[in-house]
PDB file of C-alpha atoms in Angstrom:
ATOM      1  CA  UNK A   8     -11.452  49.574  61.310  1.00  0.00           C
ATOM      2  CA  UNK A   9     -14.606  49.565  59.164  1.00  0.00           C
ATOM      3  CA  UNK A  10     -13.322  46.670  57.061  1.00  0.00           C
ATOM      4  CA  UNK A  11     -12.482  44.702  60.207  1.00  0.00           C
ATOM      5  CA  UNK A  12     -15.924  45.282  61.697  1.00  0.00           C
ATOM      6  CA  UNK A  13     -17.599  44.398  58.414  1.00  0.00           C
ATOM      7  CA  UNK A  14     -15.589  41.196  58.200  1.00  0.00           C
ATOM      8  CA  UNK A  15     -16.530  40.259  61.765  1.00  0.00           C
ATOM      9  CA  UNK A  16     -20.185  40.877  60.912  1.00  0.00           C
ATOM     10  CA  UNK A  17     -20.098  38.578  57.890  1.00  0.00           C
ATOM     11  CA  UNK A  18     -18.215  35.882  59.777  1.00  0.00           C
ATOM     12  CA  UNK A  19     -20.727  35.953  62.632  1.00  0.00           C
ATOM     13  CA  UNK A  20     -23.625  35.869  60.166  1.00  0.00           C
ATOM     14  CA  UNK A  21     -22.113  32.914  58.313  1.00  0.00           C
ATOM     15  CA  UNK A  22     -21.485  30.944  61.502  1.00  0.00           C
ATOM     16  CA  UNK A  23     -25.021  31.600  62.699  1.00  0.00           C
ATOM     17  CA  UNK A  24     -26.412  30.488  59.360  1.00  0.00           C
ATOM     18  CA  UNK A  25     -24.228  27.399  59.187  1.00  0.00           C
ATOM     19  CA  UNK A  26     -24.820  26.203  62.732  1.00  0.00           C
ATOM     20  CA  UNK A  27     -28.479  26.964  63.334  1.00  0.00           C
ATOM     21  CA  UNK A  28     -30.351  26.919  60.023  1.00  0.00           C
ATOM     22  CA  UNK A  29     -29.915  23.150  59.852  1.00  0.00           C
ATOM     23  CA  UNK A  30     -32.791  21.915  61.809  1.00  0.00           C
ATOM     24  CA  UNK A  31     -32.635  20.254  58.342  1.00  0.00           C
ATOM     25  CA  UNK A  32     -33.649  15.694  56.700  1.00  0.00           C
ATOM     26  CA  UNK A  33     -34.918  13.192  54.657  1.00  0.00           C
ATOM     27  CA  UNK A  34     -33.055  15.125  51.962  1.00  0.00           C
ATOM     28  CA  UNK A  35     -29.951  13.359  53.294  1.00  0.00           C
ATOM     29  CA  UNK A  36     -28.492  11.228  50.465  1.00  0.00           C
ATOM     30  CA  UNK A  37     -26.999   8.010  51.941  1.00  0.00           C
ATOM     31  CA  UNK A  38     -25.276   7.242  48.624  1.00  0.00           C
ATOM     32  CA  UNK A  39     -23.132  10.362  48.868  1.00  0.00           C
ATOM     33  CA  UNK A  40     -21.859  11.240  52.331  1.00  0.00           C
ATOM     34  CA  UNK A  41     -19.654  14.012  51.012  1.00  0.00           C
ATOM     35  CA  UNK A  42     -19.676  17.769  51.396  1.00  0.00           C
ATOM     36  CA  UNK A  43     -19.067  20.109  48.483  1.00  0.00           C
ATOM     37  CA  UNK A  44     -16.625  22.943  48.871  1.00  0.00           C
ATOM     38  CA  UNK A  45     -16.498  26.119  46.855  1.00  0.00           C
ATOM     39  CA  UNK A  46     -13.821  25.046  44.331  1.00  0.00           C
ATOM     40  CA  UNK A  47     -14.900  23.265  41.125  1.00  0.00           C
ATOM     41  CA  UNK A  48     -13.170  21.223  38.450  1.00  0.00           C
ATOM     42  CA  UNK A  49     -11.164  23.146  35.895  1.00  0.00           C
ATOM     43  CA  UNK A  50     -12.316  23.085  32.256  1.00  0.00           C
ATOM     44  CA  UNK A  51     -11.788  19.613  30.806  1.00  0.00           C
ATOM     45  CA  UNK A  52     -10.960  18.054  34.171  1.00  0.00           C
ATOM     46  CA  UNK A  53     -12.222  14.480  34.531  1.00  0.00           C
ATOM     47  CA  UNK A  54     -12.598  12.846  37.929  1.00  0.00           C
ATOM     48  CA  UNK A  55     -14.027   9.312  38.348  1.00  0.00           C
ATOM     49  CA  UNK A  56     -15.020   8.616  41.959  1.00  0.00           C
ATOM     50  CA  UNK A  57     -16.110   5.642  44.015  1.00  0.00           C
ATOM     51  CA  UNK A  58     -18.391   6.503  46.952  1.00  0.00           C
ATOM     52  CA  UNK A  59     -19.025   3.817  49.572  1.00  0.00           C
ATOM     53  CA  UNK A  60     -20.959   3.562  52.827  1.00  0.00           C
ATOM     54  CA  UNK A  61     -21.846   0.812  55.297  1.00  0.00           C
ATOM     55  CA  UNK A  62     -24.287   0.729  58.218  1.00  0.00           C
ATOM     56  CA  UNK A  63     -22.905  -1.665  60.868  1.00  0.00           C
ATOM     57  CA  UNK A  64     -25.448  -0.609  63.490  1.00  0.00           C
ATOM     58  CA  UNK A  65     -28.743   0.618  62.114  1.00  0.00           C
ATOM     59  CA  UNK A  66     -32.406  -0.306  62.004  1.00  0.00           C
ATOM     60  CA  UNK A  67     -33.427  -3.957  61.842  1.00  0.00           C
ATOM     61  CA  UNK A  68     -36.681  -3.120  60.056  1.00  0.00           C
ATOM     62  CA  UNK A  69     -37.486  -1.009  56.992  1.00  0.00           C
ATOM     63  CA  UNK A  70     -38.602   2.602  56.978  1.00  0.00           C
ATOM     64  CA  UNK A  71     -36.058   3.767  59.499  1.00  0.00           C
ATOM     65  CA  UNK A  72     -32.650   5.391  59.555  1.00  0.00           C
ATOM     66  CA  UNK A  73     -31.138   5.885  56.102  1.00  0.00           C
ATOM     67  CA  UNK A  74     -33.385   3.325  54.389  1.00  0.00           C
ATOM     68  CA  UNK A  75     -37.038   3.799  53.445  1.00  0.00           C
ATOM     69  CA  UNK A  76     -37.706   0.183  52.405  1.00  0.00           C
ATOM     70  CA  UNK A  77     -35.107  -2.407  53.451  1.00  0.00           C
ATOM     71  CA  UNK A  78     -33.689  -2.601  56.969  1.00  0.00           C
ATOM     72  CA  UNK A  79     -30.735  -0.207  57.154  1.00  0.00           C
ATOM     73  CA  UNK A  80     -28.584  -2.454  59.373  1.00  0.00           C
ATOM     74  CA  UNK A  81     -25.969  -4.210  57.283  1.00  0.00           C
ATOM     75  CA  UNK A  82     -26.721  -2.040  54.237  1.00  0.00           C
ATOM     76  CA  UNK A  83     -23.823  -1.475  51.843  1.00  0.00           C
ATOM     77  CA  UNK A  84     -24.113   1.330  49.296  1.00  0.00           C
ATOM     78  CA  UNK A  85     -21.819   2.155  46.372  1.00  0.00           C
ATOM     79  CA  UNK A  86     -22.029   4.994  43.869  1.00  0.00           C
ATOM     80  CA  UNK A  87     -19.894   5.344  40.755  1.00  0.00           C
ATOM     81  CA  UNK A  88     -19.487   9.046  39.951  1.00  0.00           C
ATOM     82  CA  UNK A  89     -18.084  10.553  36.750  1.00  0.00           C
ATOM     83  CA  UNK A  90     -17.314  14.266  37.114  1.00  0.00           C
ATOM     84  CA  UNK A  91     -16.274  16.627  34.295  1.00  0.00           C
ATOM     85  CA  UNK A  92     -15.432  20.344  34.162  1.00  0.00           C
ATOM     86  CA  UNK A  93     -17.475  22.168  31.512  1.00  0.00           C
ATOM     87  CA  UNK A  94     -15.786  25.478  32.323  1.00  0.00           C
ATOM     88  CA  UNK A  95     -13.525  26.737  35.083  1.00  0.00           C
ATOM     89  CA  UNK A  96     -16.645  27.553  37.119  1.00  0.00           C
ATOM     90  CA  UNK A  97     -19.179  24.883  36.139  1.00  0.00           C
ATOM     91  CA  UNK A  98     -18.942  21.089  36.335  1.00  0.00           C
ATOM     92  CA  UNK A  99     -21.326  18.225  35.614  1.00  0.00           C
ATOM     93  CA  UNK A 100     -21.484  14.685  36.972  1.00  0.00           C
ATOM     94  CA  UNK A 101     -23.444  11.469  36.568  1.00  0.00           C
ATOM     95  CA  UNK A 102     -23.897   8.672  39.101  1.00  0.00           C
ATOM     96  CA  UNK A 103     -24.810   4.990  39.091  1.00  0.00           C
ATOM     97  CA  UNK A 104     -26.035   3.874  42.532  1.00  0.00           C
ATOM     98  CA  UNK A 105     -26.003   0.319  43.897  1.00  0.00           C
ATOM     99  CA  UNK A 106     -27.097  -1.201  47.194  1.00  0.00           C
ATOM    100  CA  UNK A 107     -26.756  -4.501  49.008  1.00  0.00           C
ATOM    101  CA  UNK A 108     -29.227  -4.919  51.871  1.00  0.00           C
ATOM    102  CA  UNK A 109     -28.226  -7.444  54.531  1.00  0.00           C
ATOM    103  CA  UNK A 110     -28.758 -10.981  53.265  1.00  0.00           C
ATOM    104  CA  UNK A 111     -29.479  -9.767  49.709  1.00  0.00           C
ATOM    105  CA  UNK A 112     -27.485  -9.476  46.489  1.00  0.00           C
ATOM    106  CA  UNK A 113     -26.150  -6.205  45.133  1.00  0.00           C
ATOM    107  CA  UNK A 114     -28.855  -4.434  43.157  1.00  0.00           C
ATOM    108  CA  UNK A 115     -29.159  -1.375  40.994  1.00  0.00           C
ATOM    109  CA  UNK A 116     -30.583   1.469  43.096  1.00  0.00           C
ATOM    110  CA  UNK A 117     -30.891   4.378  40.667  1.00  0.00           C
ATOM    111  CA  UNK A 118     -29.165   7.151  38.751  1.00  0.00           C
ATOM    112  CA  UNK A 119     -28.372  10.780  39.425  1.00  0.00           C
ATOM    113  CA  UNK A 120     -27.208  13.775  37.378  1.00  0.00           C
ATOM    114  CA  UNK A 121     -25.620  16.890  38.864  1.00  0.00           C
ATOM    115  CA  UNK A 122     -24.485  20.359  37.813  1.00  0.00           C
ATOM    116  CA  UNK A 123     -22.412  22.507  40.159  1.00  0.00           C
ATOM    117  CA  UNK A 124     -20.852  25.964  39.917  1.00  0.00           C
ATOM    118  CA  UNK A 125     -19.509  28.983  41.758  1.00  0.00           C
ATOM    119  CA  UNK A 126     -20.371  32.666  41.536  1.00  0.00           C
ATOM    120  CA  UNK A 127     -17.008  34.405  41.828  1.00  0.00           C
ATOM    121  CA  UNK A 128     -13.319  33.874  42.421  1.00  0.00           C
ATOM    122  CA  UNK A 129     -12.217  32.918  45.929  1.00  0.00           C
ATOM    123  CA  UNK A 130     -12.099  35.844  48.333  1.00  0.00           C
ATOM    124  CA  UNK A 131     -14.081  38.279  46.168  1.00  0.00           C
ATOM    125  CA  UNK A 132     -17.167  37.915  48.381  1.00  0.00           C
ATOM    126  CA  UNK A 133     -17.120  37.879  52.203  1.00  0.00           C
ATOM    127  CA  UNK A 134     -18.246  34.218  51.970  1.00  0.00           C
ATOM    128  CA  UNK A 135     -17.413  32.107  48.913  1.00  0.00           C
ATOM    129  CA  UNK A 136     -20.707  31.057  47.314  1.00  0.00           C
ATOM    130  CA  UNK A 137     -21.558  28.158  45.040  1.00  0.00           C
ATOM    131  CA  UNK A 138     -24.574  26.148  43.959  1.00  0.00           C
ATOM    132  CA  UNK A 139     -25.545  22.598  43.059  1.00  0.00           C
ATOM    133  CA  UNK A 140     -28.568  21.159  41.209  1.00  0.00           C
ATOM    134  CA  UNK A 141     -29.320  17.421  41.125  1.00  0.00           C
ATOM    135  CA  UNK A 142     -32.013  15.200  39.688  1.00  0.00           C
ATOM    136  CA  UNK A 143     -32.322  11.693  41.142  1.00  0.00           C
ATOM    137  CA  UNK A 144     -34.243   8.670  39.910  1.00  0.00           C
ATOM    138  CA  UNK A 145     -34.596   5.681  42.242  1.00  0.00           C
ATOM    139  CA  UNK A 146     -35.804   2.122  41.887  1.00  0.00           C
ATOM    140  CA  UNK A 147     -39.101   1.705  43.728  1.00  0.00           C
ATOM    141  CA  UNK A 148     -37.672  -1.235  45.680  1.00  0.00           C
ATOM    142  CA  UNK A 149     -35.081   1.156  47.160  1.00  0.00           C
ATOM    143  CA  UNK A 150     -37.035   4.392  47.593  1.00  0.00           C
ATOM    144  CA  UNK A 151     -40.795   5.001  47.387  1.00  0.00           C
ATOM    145  CA  UNK A 152     -40.080   8.537  46.147  1.00  0.00           C
ATOM    146  CA  UNK A 153     -38.749   7.603  42.735  1.00  0.00           C
ATOM    147  CA  UNK A 154     -37.987  11.034  41.227  1.00  0.00           C
ATOM    148  CA  UNK A 155     -36.439  13.952  43.129  1.00  0.00           C
ATOM    149  CA  UNK A 156     -35.079  17.394  42.256  1.00  0.00           C
ATOM    150  CA  UNK A 157     -32.633  19.109  44.603  1.00  0.00           C
ATOM    151  CA  UNK A 158     -31.086  22.580  44.799  1.00  0.00           C
ATOM    152  CA  UNK A 159     -28.205  23.208  47.209  1.00  0.00           C
ATOM    153  CA  UNK A 160     -26.543  26.537  48.040  1.00  0.00           C
ATOM    154  CA  UNK A 161     -22.860  26.109  48.980  1.00  0.00           C
ATOM    155  CA  UNK A 162     -21.074  28.415  51.440  1.00  0.00           C
ATOM    156  CA  UNK A 163     -17.409  28.328  52.397  1.00  0.00           C
ATOM    157  CA  UNK A 164     -15.205  30.516  54.588  1.00  0.00           C
ATOM    158  CA  UNK A 165     -11.517  29.891  55.180  1.00  0.00           C
ATOM    159  CA  UNK A 166      -9.558  31.130  58.192  1.00  0.00           C
ATOM    160  CA  UNK A 167      -5.984  30.156  57.422  1.00  0.00           C
ATOM    161  CA  UNK A 168      -5.829  26.365  57.797  1.00  0.00           C
ATOM    162  CA  UNK A 169      -9.396  26.161  59.113  1.00  0.00           C
ATOM    163  CA  UNK A 170     -12.358  25.919  56.734  1.00  0.00           C
ATOM    164  CA  UNK A 171     -16.087  26.006  57.369  1.00  0.00           C
ATOM    165  CA  UNK A 172     -18.319  24.644  54.619  1.00  0.00           C
ATOM    166  CA  UNK A 173     -22.113  24.460  54.606  1.00  0.00           C
ATOM    167  CA  UNK A 174     -24.385  22.706  52.079  1.00  0.00           C
ATOM    168  CA  UNK A 175     -28.145  23.214  52.515  1.00  0.00           C
ATOM    169  CA  UNK A 176     -30.325  20.948  50.376  1.00  0.00           C
ATOM    170  CA  UNK A 177     -33.853  21.866  49.274  1.00  0.00           C
ATOM    171  CA  UNK A 178     -35.419  18.778  47.729  1.00  0.00           C
ATOM    172  CA  UNK A 179     -38.697  18.486  45.816  1.00  0.00           C
ATOM    173  CA  UNK A 180     -40.306  15.062  45.370  1.00  0.00           C
ATOM    174  CA  UNK A 181     -41.536  14.968  41.781  1.00  0.00           C
ATOM    175  CA  UNK A 182     -42.883  11.421  41.791  1.00  0.00           C
ATOM    176  CA  UNK A 183     -43.676   9.170  44.733  1.00  0.00           C
ATOM    177  CA  UNK A 184     -45.650   8.833  47.938  1.00  0.00           C
ATOM    178  CA  UNK A 185     -44.402  12.149  49.373  1.00  0.00           C
ATOM    179  CA  UNK A 186     -44.954  14.255  46.241  1.00  0.00           C
ATOM    180  CA  UNK A 187     -48.266  15.679  47.496  1.00  0.00           C
ATOM    181  CA  UNK A 188     -47.344  15.839  51.165  1.00  0.00           C
ATOM    182  CA  UNK A 189     -44.510  18.363  51.046  1.00  0.00           C
ATOM    183  CA  UNK A 190     -43.604  21.496  49.134  1.00  0.00           C
ATOM    184  CA  UNK A 191     -40.011  20.354  49.645  1.00  0.00           C
ATOM    185  CA  UNK A 192     -37.785  18.691  52.212  1.00  0.00           C
ATOM    186  CA  UNK A 193     -34.644  20.233  53.661  1.00  0.00           C
ATOM    187  CA  UNK A 194     -31.292  18.779  54.648  1.00  0.00           C
ATOM    188  CA  UNK A 195     -27.827  19.965  55.585  1.00  0.00           C
ATOM    189  CA  UNK A 196     -24.164  19.076  55.635  1.00  0.00           C
ATOM    190  CA  UNK A 197     -21.787  21.337  57.559  1.00  0.00           C
ATOM    191  CA  UNK A 198     -18.106  20.631  58.082  1.00  0.00           C
ATOM    192  CA  UNK A 199     -15.419  22.316  60.137  1.00  0.00           C
ATOM    193  CA  UNK A 200     -11.948  21.134  59.130  1.00  0.00           C
ATOM    194  CA  UNK A 201      -8.257  21.742  59.680  1.00  0.00           C
ATOM    195  CA  UNK A 202      -5.648  21.337  56.930  1.00  0.00           C
ATOM    196  CA  UNK A 203      -2.605  19.649  58.472  1.00  0.00           C
ATOM    197  CA  UNK A 204      -0.619  19.802  55.233  1.00  0.00           C
ATOM    198  CA  UNK A 205      -1.172  19.582  51.472  1.00  0.00           C
ATOM    199  CA  UNK A 206      -2.077  15.889  51.721  1.00  0.00           C
ATOM    200  CA  UNK A 207      -3.989  15.639  55.002  1.00  0.00           C
ATOM    201  CA  UNK A 208      -7.078  17.331  56.435  1.00  0.00           C
ATOM    202  CA  UNK A 209      -9.124  16.531  59.561  1.00  0.00           C
ATOM    203  CA  UNK A 210     -12.759  17.493  59.949  1.00  0.00           C
ATOM    204  CA  UNK A 211     -16.062  17.050  61.755  1.00  0.00           C
ATOM    205  CA  UNK A 212     -19.144  16.702  59.551  1.00  0.00           C
ATOM    206  CA  UNK A 213     -22.660  17.493  60.795  1.00  0.00           C
ATOM    207  CA  UNK A 214     -25.496  16.233  58.598  1.00  0.00           C
ATOM    208  CA  UNK A 215     -29.178  15.424  58.675  1.00  0.00           C
ATOM    209  CA  UNK A 216     -32.536  17.145  58.543  1.00  0.00           C
ATOM    210  CA  UNK A 217     -36.008  17.571  60.061  1.00  0.00           C
ATOM    211  CA  UNK A 218     -38.170  16.391  57.166  1.00  0.00           C
ATOM    212  CA  UNK A 219     -40.565  18.559  55.191  1.00  0.00           C
ATOM    213  CA  UNK A 220     -41.264  22.239  55.526  1.00  0.00           C
ATOM    214  CA  UNK A 221     -45.046  21.652  55.763  1.00  0.00           C
ATOM    215  CA  UNK A 222     -45.014  18.721  58.153  1.00  0.00           C
ATOM    216  CA  UNK A 223     -41.731  18.666  60.052  1.00  0.00           C
ATOM    217  CA  UNK A 224     -41.020  15.321  61.687  1.00  0.00           C
ATOM    218  CA  UNK A 225     -40.999  15.074  65.492  1.00  0.00           C
ATOM    219  CA  UNK A 226     -37.439  15.488  66.769  1.00  0.00           C
ATOM    220  CA  UNK A 227     -37.121  11.822  67.766  1.00  0.00           C
ATOM    221  CA  UNK A 228     -37.953  10.784  64.175  1.00  0.00           C
ATOM    222  CA  UNK A 229     -35.547  13.219  62.517  1.00  0.00           C
ATOM    223  CA  UNK A 230     -32.098  12.176  61.334  1.00  0.00           C
ATOM    224  CA  UNK A 231     -29.003  14.001  62.595  1.00  0.00           C
ATOM    225  CA  UNK A 232     -25.424  12.721  62.547  1.00  0.00           C
ATOM    226  CA  UNK A 233     -21.967  13.777  63.710  1.00  0.00           C
ATOM    227  CA  UNK A 234     -19.133  12.271  61.659  1.00  0.00           C
ATOM    228  CA  UNK A 235     -15.391  12.766  62.322  1.00  0.00           C
ATOM    229  CA  UNK A 236     -13.663  12.540  58.933  1.00  0.00           C
ATOM    230  CA  UNK A 237     -10.144  12.362  57.533  1.00  0.00           C
ATOM    231  CA  UNK A 238      -9.417  13.628  54.015  1.00  0.00           C
ATOM    232  CA  UNK A 239      -6.087  12.543  52.573  1.00  0.00           C
ATOM    233  CA  UNK A 240      -4.229  11.811  49.355  1.00  0.00           C
ATOM    234  CA  UNK A 241      -3.340   8.115  49.227  1.00  0.00           C
ATOM    235  CA  UNK A 242      -0.494   6.563  47.167  1.00  0.00           C
ATOM    236  CA  UNK A 243      -1.219   6.875  43.482  1.00  0.00           C
ATOM    237  CA  UNK A 244      -2.620  10.383  44.109  1.00  0.00           C
ATOM    238  CA  UNK A 245      -6.006   8.933  45.075  1.00  0.00           C
ATOM    239  CA  UNK A 246      -8.022  11.607  46.890  1.00  0.00           C
ATOM    240  CA  UNK A 247      -9.637   9.773  49.790  1.00  0.00           C
ATOM    241  CA  UNK A 248     -12.092  10.545  52.568  1.00  0.00           C
ATOM    242  CA  UNK A 249     -13.089   8.208  55.387  1.00  0.00           C
ATOM    243  CA  UNK A 250     -15.361   8.783  58.352  1.00  0.00           C
ATOM    244  CA  UNK A 251     -17.493   7.214  61.049  1.00  0.00           C
ATOM    245  CA  UNK A 252     -20.876   8.764  61.789  1.00  0.00           C
ATOM    246  CA  UNK A 253     -22.869   8.635  65.011  1.00  0.00           C
ATOM    247  CA  UNK A 254     -26.643   9.089  65.026  1.00  0.00           C
ATOM    248  CA  UNK A 255     -27.931  11.745  67.420  1.00  0.00           C
ATOM    249  CA  UNK A 256     -31.661  10.908  67.453  1.00  0.00           C
ATOM    250  CA  UNK A 257     -33.863   7.820  67.674  1.00  0.00           C
ATOM    251  CA  UNK A 258     -34.725   8.253  64.006  1.00  0.00           C
ATOM    252  CA  UNK A 259     -31.079   8.000  62.958  1.00  0.00           C
ATOM    253  CA  UNK A 260     -28.972   4.936  62.286  1.00  0.00           C
ATOM    254  CA  UNK A 261     -26.674   4.444  65.272  1.00  0.00           C
ATOM    255  CA  UNK A 262     -23.368   4.076  63.392  1.00  0.00           C
ATOM    256  CA  UNK A 263     -22.485   4.467  59.734  1.00  0.00           C
ATOM    257  CA  UNK A 264     -19.187   4.416  57.853  1.00  0.00           C
ATOM    258  CA  UNK A 265     -18.075   6.098  54.653  1.00  0.00           C
ATOM    259  CA  UNK A 266     -15.063   5.685  52.346  1.00  0.00           C
ATOM    260  CA  UNK A 267     -14.841   7.828  49.207  1.00  0.00           C
ATOM    261  CA  UNK A 268     -12.085   7.747  46.576  1.00  0.00           C
ATOM    262  CA  UNK A 269     -11.333  10.096  43.672  1.00  0.00           C
ATOM    263  CA  UNK A 270      -9.046   8.991  40.830  1.00  0.00           C
ATOM    264  CA  UNK A 271      -8.459  12.180  38.875  1.00  0.00           C
ATOM    265  CA  UNK A 272      -9.164  15.857  38.532  1.00  0.00           C
ATOM    266  CA  UNK A 273      -8.439  18.461  41.122  1.00  0.00           C
ATOM    267  CA  UNK A 274     -10.251  20.911  43.341  1.00  0.00           C
ATOM    268  CA  UNK A 275      -7.350  22.605  45.057  1.00  0.00           C
ATOM    269  CA  UNK A 276      -8.336  21.052  48.403  1.00  0.00           C
ATOM    270  CA  UNK A 277      -8.679  17.513  49.746  1.00  0.00           C
ATOM    271  CA  UNK A 278     -12.441  17.200  49.704  1.00  0.00           C
ATOM    272  CA  UNK A 279     -14.920  14.366  48.931  1.00  0.00           C
TER     273      UNK A 279
END
């Protein structure tokens, strides 16, 4: 009885944390609309990925929605990710980011490096815990904040075929216009999903953020999205994830699309 009550306590605490802490943000990365689960690459595992997004209905002027410079409407973004397992619990990745604003040519947007790990084996803790650290460098034409450091706790709880995952990003601007304005900015991605079978998973992704912890943006200027997603393994064992996101505030883009593809490696689940 004690174990059951303890488990209910941790589940309730996790759900409360996952659903209500995210008043989180500008820490939203439009080049990577993907949530990170608890599982990591195995040692030596190599996983090239292609991450894509498109904004069919966004902002017709700069400094709005998911773009801080160009108009977001019509924006196409592509990231090439190379992921490698250092150990069974730690992986590293590098990214090349590209963007094509409406009416423009594709251009180099910046680079990113990431390290991600987990604290224990699945099920050892009441909630499976992981972590992620990223450093991002952007072209000034794409983002006025050209150097950013981000730390993200990762939480996951599985209930049979249902999984709840929460990523909470804490981002520090190291170089750029916002570097002196904020201690850090906060953002979130939370997904509730159902595993239909070993090759198909359905989910709903909640993502966004309120801005900085010192000067939180007014609600109408914050970005918050709801995105139904489908994770599946396509022919050729390509791990795929597609979704359509709907902005929930005036500060958000109205509609955005994502399509991510992984060509190797494994994580034990159909994520990305």
